[in-house]
Short mmCIF file of C-alpha atoms in Angstrom, two decimals:
data_model
loop_
_atom_site.label_atom_id
_atom_site.label_comp_id
_atom_site.label_asym_id
_atom_site.label_seq_id
_atom_site.Cartn_x
_atom_site.Cartn_y
_atom_site.Cartn_z
CA MET A 219 0.00 0.00 0.00
CA LYS A 220 2.91 2.35 0.71
CA CYS A 221 4.15 1.85 -2.84
CA ILE A 222 0.75 2.89 -4.18
CA GLU A 223 0.81 6.02 -1.99
CA LYS A 224 4.26 6.85 -3.34
CA PHE A 225 2.89 6.50 -6.89
CA TYR A 226 0.43 9.32 -6.25
CA LEU A 227 3.06 11.41 -4.48
CA ASP A 228 5.29 11.11 -7.55
CA ILE A 229 2.49 12.56 -9.67
CA PHE A 230 0.67 15.10 -7.55
CA ASN A 231 3.54 16.33 -5.37
CA PHE A 232 5.60 17.04 -8.47
CA ASN A 233 6.23 20.80 -8.13
CA ASP A 234 6.96 21.21 -11.78
CA TYR A 235 5.79 20.28 -15.26
CA ILE A 236 5.98 16.49 -15.79
CA ASP A 237 7.82 15.98 -19.07
CA VAL A 238 7.77 12.93 -21.34
CA CYS A 239 10.95 11.44 -19.85
CA SER A 240 9.67 11.82 -16.29
CA LYS A 241 6.40 10.20 -17.30
CA LYS A 242 8.30 7.30 -18.82
CA GLU A 243 10.33 6.91 -15.62
CA ILE A 244 7.13 6.78 -13.54
CA LYS A 245 5.70 4.11 -15.84
CA ILE A 246 8.83 1.99 -15.59
CA LYS A 247 9.14 2.52 -11.85
CA TYR A 248 5.63 1.21 -11.12
CA LYS A 249 5.27 -1.34 -13.89
CA SER A 250 6.13 -4.31 -11.65
CA LEU A 251 3.69 -3.06 -9.02
CA TYR A 252 0.97 -2.85 -11.67
CA THR A 253 1.80 -6.39 -12.88
CA GLU A 254 1.66 -7.68 -9.30
CA SER A 255 -1.62 -5.84 -8.57
CA LYS A 256 -3.30 -7.57 -11.53
CA ARG A 257 -2.61 -10.92 -9.86
CA LEU A 258 -3.97 -9.87 -6.49
CA ARG A 259 -7.50 -10.89 -5.60
CA TYR A 260 -8.34 -7.85 -3.52
CA PHE A 261 -11.43 -7.07 -5.55
CA PHE A 262 -12.88 -5.01 -2.75
CA ASN A 263 -9.73 -3.05 -1.97
CA TYR A 264 -10.45 0.43 -3.27
CA LYS A 265 -6.80 1.60 -3.36
CA ILE A 266 -5.63 -1.34 -5.48
CA ARG A 267 -8.54 -1.01 -7.92
CA LYS A 268 -7.91 2.72 -8.24
CA PHE A 269 -4.16 2.25 -8.77
CA LYS A 270 -4.69 -0.28 -11.57
CA LYS A 271 -7.13 2.05 -13.29
CA ASP A 272 -4.94 5.12 -12.86
CA TYR A 273 -1.78 3.36 -14.06
CA VAL A 274 -3.54 2.42 -17.29
CA ASN A 275 -4.75 6.03 -17.67
CA LEU A 276 -1.43 7.58 -16.63
CA ASP A 277 -1.07 9.66 -19.82
CA LYS A 278 -4.42 11.34 -19.25
CA ILE A 279 -3.76 11.87 -15.53
CA ILE A 280 -0.38 13.50 -16.16
CA LYS A 281 -1.86 15.66 -18.91
CA ASN A 282 -4.47 16.92 -16.42
CA ALA A 283 -1.77 17.43 -13.76
CA ASN A 284 0.30 19.48 -16.22
CA ASN A 285 -2.70 21.60 -17.18
CA LEU A 286 -3.33 22.27 -13.49
CA PHE A 287 0.34 23.20 -13.02
CA ILE A 288 0.18 25.65 -15.94
CA GLU A 289 -2.98 27.30 -14.64
CA ASN A 290 -1.44 27.70 -11.18
CA GLN A 291 1.70 29.25 -12.72
CA ILE A 292 -0.40 31.71 -14.73
CA ILE A 293 -2.16 32.85 -11.57
CA LYS A 294 1.00 32.90 -9.47
CA TYR A 295 3.03 34.93 -11.97
CA GLU A 296 0.28 37.14 -13.36
CA THR A 297 2.33 40.28 -12.74
CA PHE A 298 5.37 38.76 -14.46
CA PHE A 299 3.41 37.88 -17.61
CA SER A 300 1.68 41.27 -17.67
CA ASN A 301 4.85 43.22 -18.37
CA ILE A 302 7.27 41.74 -20.87
CA ASP A 303 8.83 44.86 -22.38
CA GLY A 304 5.58 46.67 -21.58
CA LYS A 305 3.44 44.01 -23.25
CA LYS A 306 1.05 41.50 -21.72
CA LEU A 307 1.13 37.91 -22.95
CA ASP A 308 -2.16 36.30 -23.92
CA ARG A 309 -3.18 32.92 -22.48
CA GLU A 310 -1.75 30.88 -25.38
CA GLN A 311 1.58 32.66 -25.14
CA MET A 312 1.71 32.06 -21.37
CA ARG A 313 0.97 28.35 -21.86
CA ALA A 314 3.76 28.15 -24.47
CA VAL A 315 6.23 29.75 -22.04
CA ILE A 316 5.30 27.56 -19.05
CA THR A 317 5.00 24.25 -20.94
CA ASP A 318 8.26 22.46 -20.24
CA ASP A 319 8.31 19.16 -22.08
CA ASN A 320 11.42 17.59 -23.56
CA TYR A 321 10.32 18.68 -27.04
CA ASN A 322 7.85 21.50 -27.65
CA LEU A 323 6.66 22.62 -31.08
CA ILE A 324 4.82 25.94 -31.07
CA ALA A 325 2.83 26.66 -34.24
CA ALA A 326 1.88 30.31 -34.75
CA GLY A 327 1.01 32.55 -37.67
CA ALA A 328 2.68 35.74 -38.81
CA GLY A 329 2.26 38.67 -36.44
CA SER A 330 1.13 36.48 -33.53
CA GLY A 331 4.04 37.41 -31.25
CA LYS A 332 6.46 34.50 -31.77
CA THR A 333 9.56 36.58 -30.98
CA LEU A 334 7.97 38.05 -27.85
CA THR A 335 7.06 34.51 -26.73
CA MET A 336 10.65 33.33 -27.26
CA ILE A 337 12.04 36.23 -25.24
CA SER A 338 9.44 35.61 -22.53
CA LYS A 339 10.52 31.95 -22.42
CA VAL A 340 14.14 32.98 -21.82
CA LYS A 341 13.06 35.50 -19.16
CA TYR A 342 10.86 32.87 -17.44
CA LEU A 343 13.65 30.30 -17.45
CA THR A 344 16.28 32.64 -16.00
CA GLU A 345 14.13 34.58 -13.51
CA ILE A 346 11.51 32.04 -12.42
CA LYS A 347 13.19 28.66 -12.92
CA ASN A 348 16.72 29.96 -12.11
CA ILE A 349 18.31 28.47 -15.23
CA LYS A 350 21.77 29.92 -15.84
CA PRO A 351 22.10 32.08 -19.00
CA GLU A 352 24.94 29.88 -20.27
CA GLU A 353 22.61 26.88 -20.13
CA ILE A 354 20.30 28.38 -22.78
CA LEU A 355 20.88 28.40 -26.55
CA CYS A 356 18.70 30.27 -29.02
CA ILE A 357 18.93 29.43 -32.72
CA SER A 358 17.50 31.42 -35.61
CA PHE A 359 17.68 31.01 -39.37
CA THR A 360 19.55 34.06 -40.67
CA ASN A 361 22.24 36.41 -39.39
CA PHE A 362 19.73 39.26 -39.48
CA THR A 363 17.15 37.47 -37.30
CA VAL A 364 19.91 36.33 -34.91
CA GLN A 365 21.14 39.89 -34.43
CA SER A 366 17.59 41.17 -33.94
CA LEU A 367 16.78 38.45 -31.40
CA LYS A 368 20.04 39.00 -29.52
CA GLU A 369 19.39 42.74 -29.25
CA SER A 370 15.84 42.13 -27.96
CA ILE A 371 17.05 39.62 -25.34
CA ASN A 372 19.78 41.99 -24.14
CA LYS A 373 17.32 44.88 -23.94
CA ILE A 374 14.55 43.03 -22.08
CA ILE A 375 16.45 40.44 -20.02
CA LYS A 376 19.88 42.09 -19.82
CA LYS A 377 21.60 38.71 -19.79
CA ASP A 378 24.20 37.29 -22.18
CA ILE A 379 22.49 34.37 -23.95
CA ASP A 380 24.06 32.41 -26.82
CA VAL A 381 22.07 33.28 -29.96
CA TYR A 382 23.41 31.62 -33.13
CA THR A 383 22.53 30.43 -36.56
CA PHE A 384 23.13 26.70 -37.00
CA HIS A 385 26.22 27.54 -39.03
CA LYS A 386 27.55 29.86 -36.32
CA LEU A 387 26.94 27.14 -33.73
CA GLY A 388 28.93 24.69 -35.84
CA CYS A 389 31.72 27.24 -36.21
CA GLU A 390 31.81 27.84 -32.44
CA ILE A 391 32.00 24.12 -31.71
CA LEU A 392 34.97 23.71 -34.08
CA LYS A 393 36.66 26.83 -32.73
CA GLU A 394 36.38 25.63 -29.12
CA ASN A 395 38.09 22.39 -30.14
CA ASN A 396 40.87 24.17 -32.07
CA ILE A 397 39.72 22.73 -35.40
CA LYS A 398 40.76 25.20 -38.08
CA ILE A 399 38.49 25.74 -41.06
CA ASN A 400 38.69 27.80 -44.25
CA ILE A 401 35.21 28.70 -45.52
CA CYS A 402 34.79 29.47 -49.21
CA SER A 403 32.93 32.58 -50.34
CA ASP A 404 29.12 32.51 -50.38
CA ASP A 405 28.97 32.85 -54.17
CA ARG A 406 31.49 30.13 -55.00
CA LEU A 407 28.89 27.51 -55.91
CA LYS A 408 26.99 30.05 -58.03
CA ASN A 409 30.20 30.94 -59.89
CA ILE A 410 30.97 27.28 -60.58
CA ILE A 411 27.42 26.69 -61.87
CA ASP A 412 27.67 29.77 -64.11
CA ASN A 413 31.06 28.67 -65.44
CA PHE A 414 29.70 25.18 -66.11
CA PHE A 415 26.88 26.46 -68.31
CA GLU A 416 28.88 29.23 -69.98
CA LYS A 417 32.16 27.43 -70.74
CA GLU A 418 32.72 23.93 -69.41
CA ILE A 419 29.65 22.39 -71.03
CA LEU A 420 30.73 23.44 -74.54
CA ASN A 421 33.66 21.01 -74.37
CA ASN A 422 31.60 18.03 -73.26
CA LYS A 423 29.34 16.65 -76.01
CA GLU A 424 27.72 14.04 -73.78
CA ILE A 425 26.59 16.44 -71.05
CA LEU A 426 25.69 19.11 -73.61
CA SER A 427 23.27 16.68 -75.22
CA LYS A 428 21.76 15.80 -71.83
CA VAL A 429 21.25 19.46 -70.91
CA ASN A 430 19.58 20.12 -74.28
CA ASP A 431 17.26 17.16 -73.82
CA TYR A 432 16.37 18.27 -70.32
CA PHE A 433 15.47 21.77 -71.47
CA LEU A 434 13.69 20.68 -74.64
CA PHE A 435 11.66 17.86 -73.18
CA TYR A 436 11.61 17.86 -69.39
CA LEU A 437 11.81 21.44 -68.12
CA ASN A 438 8.80 22.96 -69.79
CA GLU A 439 6.38 24.21 -67.15
CA ILE A 440 6.17 27.94 -66.48
CA ASP A 441 3.74 30.08 -64.54
CA SER A 442 1.67 32.17 -66.91
CA GLY A 443 0.53 34.40 -64.05
CA LYS A 444 -3.05 34.01 -65.26
CA GLU A 445 -5.93 32.57 -63.32
CA ASP A 446 -7.94 31.52 -66.37
CA ILE A 447 -7.30 27.80 -66.80
CA ASN A 448 -8.09 28.11 -70.52
CA ASN A 449 -5.07 30.33 -71.12
CA TYR A 450 -2.04 28.63 -72.62
CA ASP A 451 0.87 28.45 -70.19
CA LYS A 452 3.36 26.15 -71.93
CA ILE A 453 6.04 27.50 -74.28
CA THR A 454 8.13 25.71 -76.90
CA ILE A 455 11.76 26.43 -77.79
CA LYS A 456 10.44 28.50 -80.72
CA GLY A 457 8.37 30.61 -78.33
CA GLU A 458 4.98 29.15 -79.25
CA LYS A 459 2.31 28.95 -76.57
CA VAL A 460 0.80 25.49 -76.54
CA LYS A 461 -1.74 23.63 -74.42
CA SER A 462 0.23 20.95 -72.61
CA ASN A 463 3.71 19.76 -71.63
CA GLU A 464 3.26 16.82 -73.99
CA GLU A 465 2.67 19.22 -76.90
CA VAL A 466 5.83 21.09 -75.87
CA TYR A 467 7.73 17.81 -76.12
CA ILE A 468 6.39 17.06 -79.62
CA ALA A 469 7.01 20.60 -80.88
CA ASN A 470 10.58 20.59 -79.58
CA TYR A 471 11.17 17.11 -80.98
CA LEU A 472 10.17 18.33 -84.45
CA PHE A 473 12.32 21.44 -83.99
CA LYS A 474 15.35 19.37 -82.97
CA LYS A 475 14.91 17.08 -86.00
CA GLY A 476 14.73 20.11 -88.28
CA ILE A 477 11.18 19.29 -89.41
CA SER A 478 9.13 22.37 -90.36
CA TYR A 479 5.69 22.59 -88.80
CA ILE A 480 2.94 25.07 -88.00
CA TYR A 481 1.18 24.88 -84.67
CA GLU A 482 -2.62 24.95 -84.88
CA LYS A 483 -2.86 25.93 -88.54
CA LYS A 484 -6.52 26.29 -89.51
CA TYR A 485 -7.82 23.19 -91.31
CA PRO A 486 -8.43 24.19 -94.98
CA TYR A 487 -11.75 22.35 -95.45
CA ASP A 488 -15.06 23.67 -94.20
CA ASN A 489 -17.30 21.56 -92.00
CA GLU A 490 -20.94 21.77 -91.06
CA ASP A 491 -20.60 20.94 -87.38
CA VAL A 492 -20.75 24.27 -85.47
CA ARG A 493 -18.96 22.68 -82.51
CA TYR A 494 -15.78 22.36 -84.59
CA HIS A 495 -16.26 25.35 -86.89
CA SER A 496 -12.65 26.59 -86.47
CA TYR A 497 -10.82 23.29 -86.45
CA LYS A 498 -7.09 23.68 -85.91
CA PRO A 499 -5.10 20.43 -85.77
CA ASP A 500 -2.23 20.47 -83.27
CA PHE A 501 0.61 20.26 -85.78
CA TYR A 502 0.83 20.64 -89.53
CA ILE A 503 4.07 19.28 -91.05
CA THR A 504 4.34 21.72 -93.91
CA ASP A 505 6.68 20.03 -96.39
CA TYR A 506 4.75 16.73 -96.32
CA ASP A 507 1.14 17.87 -95.94
CA ILE A 508 0.76 15.82 -92.74
CA TYR A 509 -1.47 16.64 -89.79
CA LEU A 510 -0.43 15.42 -86.35
CA GLU A 511 -2.96 15.33 -83.53
CA HIS A 512 -1.98 14.55 -79.95
CA PHE A 513 -4.78 12.99 -77.91
CA GLY A 514 -4.68 13.07 -74.11
CA VAL A 515 -5.94 9.54 -73.49
CA ASP A 516 -4.47 6.54 -71.71
CA GLU A 517 -4.00 3.02 -73.09
CA ASN A 518 -7.66 2.25 -72.37
CA ASN A 519 -8.87 5.26 -74.37
CA ASP A 520 -9.86 6.80 -71.03
CA ILE A 521 -9.27 10.24 -69.52
CA PRO A 522 -9.41 9.67 -65.74
CA TRP A 523 -8.84 13.32 -64.80
CA LEU A 524 -12.02 14.49 -66.60
CA ASP A 525 -15.58 14.07 -65.41
CA SER A 526 -17.90 11.89 -67.49
CA VAL A 527 -19.46 14.80 -69.43
CA GLU A 528 -16.13 16.38 -70.42
CA LYS A 529 -14.61 12.98 -71.18
CA ASN A 530 -17.42 12.06 -73.59
CA LYS A 531 -17.10 15.43 -75.33
CA TYR A 532 -13.37 14.91 -75.75
CA LEU A 533 -13.74 11.35 -77.06
CA GLU A 534 -16.44 12.51 -79.50
CA SER A 535 -14.08 15.22 -80.77
CA ILE A 536 -11.41 12.59 -81.45
CA GLU A 537 -13.81 10.55 -83.59
CA TRP A 538 -15.01 13.66 -85.38
CA LYS A 539 -11.41 14.64 -86.25
CA ARG A 540 -10.67 11.19 -87.60
CA THR A 541 -13.83 11.29 -89.70
CA ILE A 542 -13.21 14.72 -91.22
CA HIS A 543 -9.66 13.75 -92.21
CA LEU A 544 -11.00 10.53 -93.74
CA ASN A 545 -13.73 12.39 -95.67
CA ASN A 546 -11.28 14.97 -96.99
CA ASN A 547 -8.54 12.44 -97.67
CA THR A 548 -6.00 14.36 -95.56
CA ASN A 549 -3.12 12.57 -93.91
CA LEU A 550 -3.67 12.36 -90.13
CA LYS A 551 -1.14 10.93 -87.71
CA GLU A 552 -1.84 10.44 -84.01
CA THR A 553 0.04 10.30 -80.74
CA PHE A 554 -1.37 9.63 -77.26
CA SER A 555 -0.61 10.55 -73.67
CA TYR A 556 0.18 6.98 -72.72
CA TYR A 557 3.12 7.06 -75.14
CA PHE A 558 4.74 9.37 -72.59
CA THR A 559 3.96 7.38 -69.44
CA GLU A 560 5.22 4.14 -71.01
CA GLY A 561 8.32 5.89 -72.39
CA SER A 562 7.63 5.18 -76.07
CA ILE A 563 6.88 8.64 -77.49
CA ASP A 564 10.23 8.89 -79.30
CA LYS A 565 9.71 5.48 -80.90
CA TYR A 566 6.32 6.48 -82.34
CA LEU A 567 7.51 9.86 -83.55
CA GLU A 568 10.44 8.13 -85.29
CA LEU A 569 7.98 5.68 -86.84
CA ILE A 570 5.92 8.56 -88.27
CA ILE A 571 9.10 10.04 -89.77
CA LYS A 572 10.18 6.71 -91.27
CA GLU A 573 6.80 5.66 -92.67
CA ASN A 574 6.28 9.03 -94.36
CA ASN A 575 9.86 9.39 -95.67
CA ILE A 576 10.30 12.68 -93.82
CA THR A 577 13.78 14.11 -94.22
CA VAL A 578 15.51 14.85 -90.93
CA ASN A 579 17.98 17.71 -90.76
CA GLU A 580 18.83 17.50 -87.06
CA LYS A 581 20.14 20.66 -85.47
CA SER A 582 23.51 20.52 -83.73
CA ASP A 583 23.71 20.49 -79.96
CA ILE A 584 25.69 23.73 -80.02
CA GLU A 585 23.00 25.43 -82.10
CA ILE A 586 20.23 24.26 -79.77
CA TYR A 587 22.17 25.14 -76.64
CA LYS A 588 22.93 28.68 -77.79
CA LEU A 589 19.25 29.18 -78.46
CA ILE A 590 18.40 27.87 -75.00
CA TYR A 591 21.11 29.77 -73.12
CA GLU A 592 21.62 33.02 -74.98
CA LYS A 593 18.02 33.85 -75.85
CA ASN A 594 16.72 32.38 -72.61
CA LYS A 595 13.20 33.31 -73.67
CA THR A 596 11.35 31.83 -70.72
CA ASN A 597 14.04 32.41 -68.05
CA TYR A 598 14.31 28.66 -67.53
CA MET A 599 18.09 28.80 -67.25
CA ASN A 600 18.24 31.03 -64.18
CA SER A 601 15.54 28.97 -62.48
CA PHE A 602 17.39 25.78 -63.36
CA LYS A 603 20.64 27.13 -61.91
CA ARG A 604 18.88 27.98 -58.65
CA LEU A 605 17.37 24.48 -58.58
CA ILE A 606 20.83 22.92 -58.96
CA SER A 607 22.27 25.12 -56.21
CA THR A 608 19.41 24.20 -53.86
CA PHE A 609 19.80 20.50 -54.65
CA ILE A 610 23.55 20.49 -53.99
CA ASN A 611 23.16 22.38 -50.71
CA LEU A 612 20.40 20.06 -49.50
CA PHE A 613 22.37 17.05 -50.71
CA LYS A 614 25.44 18.11 -48.76
CA SER A 615 23.53 19.28 -45.68
CA ASN A 616 22.29 15.70 -45.31
CA GLY A 617 25.88 14.54 -45.15
CA TYR A 618 25.71 12.77 -48.52
CA GLY A 619 28.80 12.10 -50.60
CA VAL A 620 29.53 11.17 -54.18
CA ASP A 621 28.44 7.54 -53.69
CA GLU A 622 24.94 8.72 -52.88
CA PHE A 623 24.40 9.79 -56.50
CA GLU A 624 24.63 6.18 -57.60
CA LYS A 625 22.12 5.12 -54.92
CA ILE A 626 19.69 7.84 -55.99
CA GLY A 627 20.21 6.99 -59.64
CA VAL A 628 19.20 3.35 -59.26
CA PHE A 629 16.35 4.12 -56.88
CA LYS A 630 13.04 3.04 -58.39
CA ASN A 631 9.95 4.90 -57.27
CA LYS A 632 6.79 2.97 -58.06
CA ASN A 633 4.94 6.27 -58.41
CA LEU A 634 7.13 7.41 -61.33
CA ASN A 635 6.36 6.52 -64.92
CA LYS A 636 9.04 6.04 -67.60
CA PHE A 637 8.88 9.66 -68.67
CA GLU A 638 9.44 10.90 -65.11
CA GLU A 639 12.25 8.39 -64.55
CA LYS A 640 14.09 9.74 -67.60
CA ARG A 641 13.60 13.29 -66.34
CA HIS A 642 15.14 12.43 -62.95
CA TYR A 643 17.98 10.51 -64.61
CA LEU A 644 18.92 13.50 -66.78
CA PHE A 645 18.76 15.92 -63.87
CA LEU A 646 21.00 13.77 -61.68
CA ASN A 647 23.55 13.41 -64.51
CA ILE A 648 23.74 17.18 -64.94
CA VAL A 649 23.96 17.93 -61.21
CA TYR A 650 26.55 15.19 -60.71
CA ARG A 651 29.01 16.90 -63.08
CA ILE A 652 28.56 20.26 -61.33
CA TYR A 653 28.85 18.65 -57.90
CA LEU A 654 32.17 17.05 -58.90
CA SER A 655 33.51 20.41 -60.16
CA TYR A 656 32.48 22.10 -56.93
CA GLN A 657 33.97 19.44 -54.68
CA ASN A 658 37.17 19.44 -56.72
CA TYR A 659 37.49 23.19 -56.27
CA LEU A 660 37.02 22.93 -52.49
CA ARG A 661 39.52 20.08 -52.23
CA THR A 662 42.15 21.79 -54.41
CA ASN A 663 41.89 25.07 -52.49
CA HIS A 664 41.65 23.43 -49.06
CA GLU A 665 38.30 25.09 -48.43
CA MET A 666 34.91 23.96 -47.22
CA ASP A 667 31.41 25.39 -47.48
CA PHE A 668 28.93 25.88 -44.64
CA ASN A 669 27.40 22.46 -45.25
CA ASP A 670 30.83 20.82 -44.83
CA MET A 671 31.34 22.81 -41.65
CA ILE A 672 28.01 21.64 -40.19
CA THR A 673 28.86 18.03 -41.08
CA LEU A 674 32.33 18.36 -39.54
CA ALA A 675 30.90 19.86 -36.35
CA TYR A 676 28.19 17.20 -36.20
CA ASN A 677 30.71 14.37 -36.60
CA HIS A 678 32.91 15.89 -33.89
CA VAL A 679 30.02 16.20 -31.42
CA GLU A 680 28.83 12.68 -32.19
CA LYS A 681 32.29 11.29 -31.54
CA ASN A 682 33.61 13.52 -28.75
CA GLY A 683 30.57 15.21 -27.24
CA ILE A 684 30.25 18.96 -26.65
CA THR A 685 31.86 21.16 -24.02
CA LYS A 686 28.82 23.37 -23.58
CA ARG A 687 26.02 21.91 -21.48
CA TYR A 688 22.83 23.51 -22.69
CA LYS A 689 19.66 22.63 -20.78
CA TYR A 690 17.35 24.49 -23.16
CA ILE A 691 17.58 24.99 -26.92
CA ILE A 692 15.04 27.40 -28.39
CA ILE A 693 14.72 27.50 -32.18
CA ASP A 694 13.08 30.35 -34.08
CA GLU A 695 11.39 29.58 -37.43
CA TYR A 696 11.90 25.85 -36.94
CA GLN A 697 10.28 25.00 -40.28
CA ASP A 698 13.20 26.72 -42.06
CA THR A 699 15.92 24.92 -40.12
CA SER A 700 14.36 21.51 -39.55
#
């Protein structure tokens, strides 16, 4: 019975917030007692029955005990919470400050007082819970926000608290352990990417071809800035606005092969059906009097993304187009969306060329690349460079090395079709070459970037521990640093 009494003392005489670890310790501590009590036959012993019930419901009991603790703290320190730099915290902010679990995630919108809540947390810890300033670490995302937060803490709390970015924290850890580092300039990766696309690529036929293919066939979505879904928002290498990414692919394929075409040239024969009064086939191959229509259907002649009404209208239009070409004895060729998902679109386009004796006068990779890079009509290149920079930084921040490219390359995602697999393969090939150039520069010049520094600091802490003994780590804008 004394053990049961101690169980309740551990919960209700706890003069602080009961965190997850403490709750786990209580569960472990009284697990054998609970097991023993289940075997006892004291059906009429109230204390044993109550203990068994409360042990099972321990999570709920501790949650209620913590809520009671928070409410008591709010009442007890009402004056404290009413004047944080002349501002009064609301109830949610007070609860966030008092809650003292091992891990706390506070979600709040813009302008809701996140910074004030962070400063209040530091003030509460140092003045109410008597935590030493050197036992608290605040982390923010940028140098600007760190400086701003540090100034606010010094102004309101007048205590020297460590406020760092993650990179600054890593630097401090290495400095304390006399590990010398030489950080490259912030724009080094950008310069290497620029040099790759302006100079290096011109001397590498294999990678030049891959970059061209990526831009012609796999990097073709842009934001039109228009809300009307009927507006075209896909642009070909020739600057034509078309209706879908698949049409971009076909147009650029014809362009690359040097095959002249007109997009949506008006069909020369009149028709009596008012629904198709201004019929404009997708592509007209001028030198061979061939019409090419691309139909957005799958292998089952279905269009799953359309409702039944729109699907029937679309399927009827396909049959009508076939009929009018048949009646007017015009040469119609067809491609379908499922050619893309199964990875066979090139095969069928080549078949159309072969069966119709179409002469191919394929443009050189240099010619195509200059058009892509120098004219840069849709600003894809700058966006692509930023994408590469982001990928490399994220890749390195995860501690990945060169071997990881091979693992990613052979990774098969069941949600990707053949077209998407090819797109990922090309992207990885391009990034891989730039990554190697960047790493070679760092190695040759005995430099490292901020990602290397974080990895080095992490490895050191994992192996040797850390000299600082922080009890509380408070992270601002966690979604940016997570």
